[in-house]
Short mmCIF file of C-alpha atoms in Angstrom, two decimals:
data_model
loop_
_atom_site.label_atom_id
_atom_site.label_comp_id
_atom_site.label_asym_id
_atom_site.label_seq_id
_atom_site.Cartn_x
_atom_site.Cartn_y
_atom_site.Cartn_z
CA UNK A 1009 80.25 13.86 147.56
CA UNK A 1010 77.17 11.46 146.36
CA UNK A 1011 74.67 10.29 148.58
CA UNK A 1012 75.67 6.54 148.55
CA UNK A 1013 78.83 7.96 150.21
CA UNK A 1014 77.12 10.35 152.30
CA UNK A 1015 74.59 7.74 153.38
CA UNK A 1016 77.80 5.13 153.92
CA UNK A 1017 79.44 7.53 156.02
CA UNK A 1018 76.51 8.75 158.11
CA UNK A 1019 76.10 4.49 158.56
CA UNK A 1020 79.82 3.65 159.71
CA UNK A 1021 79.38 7.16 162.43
CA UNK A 1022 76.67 5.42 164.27
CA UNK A 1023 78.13 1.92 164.03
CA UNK A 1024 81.42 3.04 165.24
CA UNK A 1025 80.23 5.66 167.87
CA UNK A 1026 80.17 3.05 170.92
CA UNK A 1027 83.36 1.71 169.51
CA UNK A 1028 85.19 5.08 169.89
CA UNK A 1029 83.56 6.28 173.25
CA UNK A 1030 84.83 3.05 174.43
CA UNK A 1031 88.25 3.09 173.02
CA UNK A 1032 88.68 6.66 173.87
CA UNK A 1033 86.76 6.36 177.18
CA UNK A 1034 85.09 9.11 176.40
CA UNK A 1035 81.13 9.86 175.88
CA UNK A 1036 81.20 11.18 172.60
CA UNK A 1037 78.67 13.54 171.14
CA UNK A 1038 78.36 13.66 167.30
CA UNK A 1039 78.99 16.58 165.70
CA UNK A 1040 76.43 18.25 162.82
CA UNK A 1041 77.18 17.04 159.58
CA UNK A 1042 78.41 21.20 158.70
CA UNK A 1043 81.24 21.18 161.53
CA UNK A 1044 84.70 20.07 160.47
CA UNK A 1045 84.68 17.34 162.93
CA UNK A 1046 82.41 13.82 163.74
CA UNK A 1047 82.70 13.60 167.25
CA UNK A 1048 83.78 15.63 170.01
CA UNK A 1049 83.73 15.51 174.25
CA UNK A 1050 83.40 19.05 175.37
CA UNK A 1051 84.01 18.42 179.08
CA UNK A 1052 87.53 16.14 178.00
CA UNK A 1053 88.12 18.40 174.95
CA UNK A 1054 88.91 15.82 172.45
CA UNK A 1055 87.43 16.06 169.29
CA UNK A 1056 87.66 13.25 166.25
CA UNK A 1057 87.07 12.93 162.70
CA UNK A 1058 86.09 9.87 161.37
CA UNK A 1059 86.59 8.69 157.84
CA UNK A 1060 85.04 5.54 156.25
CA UNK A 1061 86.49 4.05 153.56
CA UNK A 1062 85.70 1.58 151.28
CA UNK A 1063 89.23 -0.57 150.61
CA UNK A 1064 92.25 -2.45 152.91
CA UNK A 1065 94.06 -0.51 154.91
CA UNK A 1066 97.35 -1.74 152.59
CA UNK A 1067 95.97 -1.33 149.09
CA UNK A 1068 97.39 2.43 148.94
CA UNK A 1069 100.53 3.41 151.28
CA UNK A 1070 98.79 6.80 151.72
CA UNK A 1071 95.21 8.32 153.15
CA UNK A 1072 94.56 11.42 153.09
CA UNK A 1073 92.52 13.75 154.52
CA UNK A 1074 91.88 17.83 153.65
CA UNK A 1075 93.66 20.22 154.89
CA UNK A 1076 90.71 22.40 156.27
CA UNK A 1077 90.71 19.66 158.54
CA UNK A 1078 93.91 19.41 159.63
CA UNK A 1079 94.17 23.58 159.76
CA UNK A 1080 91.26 23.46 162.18
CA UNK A 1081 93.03 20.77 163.96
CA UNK A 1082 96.01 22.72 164.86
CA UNK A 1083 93.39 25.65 165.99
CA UNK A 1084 91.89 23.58 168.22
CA UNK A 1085 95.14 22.35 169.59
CA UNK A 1086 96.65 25.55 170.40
CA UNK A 1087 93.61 25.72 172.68
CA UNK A 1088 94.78 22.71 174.39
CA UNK A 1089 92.48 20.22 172.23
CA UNK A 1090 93.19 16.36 171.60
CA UNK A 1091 92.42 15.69 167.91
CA UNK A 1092 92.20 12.16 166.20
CA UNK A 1093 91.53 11.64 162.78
CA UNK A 1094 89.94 7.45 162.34
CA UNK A 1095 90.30 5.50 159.20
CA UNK A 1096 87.89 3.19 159.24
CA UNK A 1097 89.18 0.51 156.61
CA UNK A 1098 87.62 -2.53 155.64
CA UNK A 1099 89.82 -4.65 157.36
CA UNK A 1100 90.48 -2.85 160.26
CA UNK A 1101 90.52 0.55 162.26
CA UNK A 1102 93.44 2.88 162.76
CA UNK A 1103 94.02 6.56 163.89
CA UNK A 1104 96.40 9.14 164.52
CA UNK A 1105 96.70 12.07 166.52
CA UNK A 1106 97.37 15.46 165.09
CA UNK A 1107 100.66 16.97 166.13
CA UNK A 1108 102.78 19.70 164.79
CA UNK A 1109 104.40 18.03 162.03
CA UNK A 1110 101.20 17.53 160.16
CA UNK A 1111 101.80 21.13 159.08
CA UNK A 1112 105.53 21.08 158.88
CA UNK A 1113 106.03 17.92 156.72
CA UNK A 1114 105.28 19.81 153.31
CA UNK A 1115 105.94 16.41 151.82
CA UNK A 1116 102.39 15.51 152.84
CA UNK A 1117 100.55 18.30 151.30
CA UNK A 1118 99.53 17.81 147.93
CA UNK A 1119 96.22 19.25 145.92
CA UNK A 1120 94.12 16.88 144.29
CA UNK A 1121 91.11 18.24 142.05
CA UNK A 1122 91.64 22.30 143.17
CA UNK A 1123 91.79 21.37 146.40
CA UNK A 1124 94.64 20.97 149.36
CA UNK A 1125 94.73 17.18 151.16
CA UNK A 1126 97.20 16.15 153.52
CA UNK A 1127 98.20 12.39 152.66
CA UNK A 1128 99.08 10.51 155.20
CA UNK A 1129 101.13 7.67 155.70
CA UNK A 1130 98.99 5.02 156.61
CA UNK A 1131 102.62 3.33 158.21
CA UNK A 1132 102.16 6.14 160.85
CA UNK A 1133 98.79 5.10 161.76
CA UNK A 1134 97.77 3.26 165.03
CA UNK A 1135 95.65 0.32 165.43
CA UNK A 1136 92.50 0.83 167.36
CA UNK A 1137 91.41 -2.95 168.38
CA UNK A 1138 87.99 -2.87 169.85
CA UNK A 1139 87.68 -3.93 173.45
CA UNK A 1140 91.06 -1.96 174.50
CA UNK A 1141 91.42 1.78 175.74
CA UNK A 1142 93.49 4.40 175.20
CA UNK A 1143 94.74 6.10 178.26
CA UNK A 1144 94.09 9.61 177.98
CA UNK A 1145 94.30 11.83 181.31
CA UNK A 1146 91.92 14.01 181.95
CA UNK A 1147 92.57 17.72 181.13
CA UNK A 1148 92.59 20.25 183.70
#
């Protein structure tokens, strides 16, 4: 990844941090830029990954994301995480939250360039409008 992205993405984390912890009444902590996710709440065990794009969420039918990510995801699940991946489009935001069928809809997985993605379709993904909040109990 080049540094204008790098730089764009570490930008978009910090502009969209209050955003999240809002939506997600959470207080989110961010993550170091070597762990597999942006933000996590260890006391709520959520963790998300943020992605920041740089087109409408409708110019391409799919996003994807790799499938480290996702692999991790279902990890961290099993341990009785909450995992949201963000697309942060130009137009708007949207997310989704990992469930089982991430890893048992083959149809998704597809390499690009040597490596394994998971392409999503963006149809599945939720709008996150600023100034509402998702309900999410608290764990026990």
């Amino acid at each position: 990844m080049d540094s204008a992205n790098v730089v764009f993405g570490e930008k978009e984390e910090k502009r969209l941090k209050p955003i999240l912890s809002s939506y997600f009444d959470r207080k989110l902590f961010c993550t170091d830029k070597y762990s597999i996710f942006d933000f996590h709440c260890p006391r709520k065990f959520i963790y998300i990954e943020l992605k920041s794009l740089r087109h409408t969420s409708n110019k391409y039918s799919t996003t994807m994301i790799g499938f480290n990510k996702i692999k991790e995801a279902v990890r961290k699940r099993k341990q009785g995480c909450r995992i949201f991946l963000v697309f942060n489009f130009v137009d708007c935001i949207k997310y989704i939250e990992i469930c089982d069928r991430f890893l048992s809809n083959t149809d998704w997985v597809k390499n690009f360039n040597g490596k394994k993605y998971i392409y999503i379709p963006v149809k599945y993904l939720d709008i996150l409008n600023e100034g509402d909040m998702l309900f999410l109990p608290d764990s026990d």
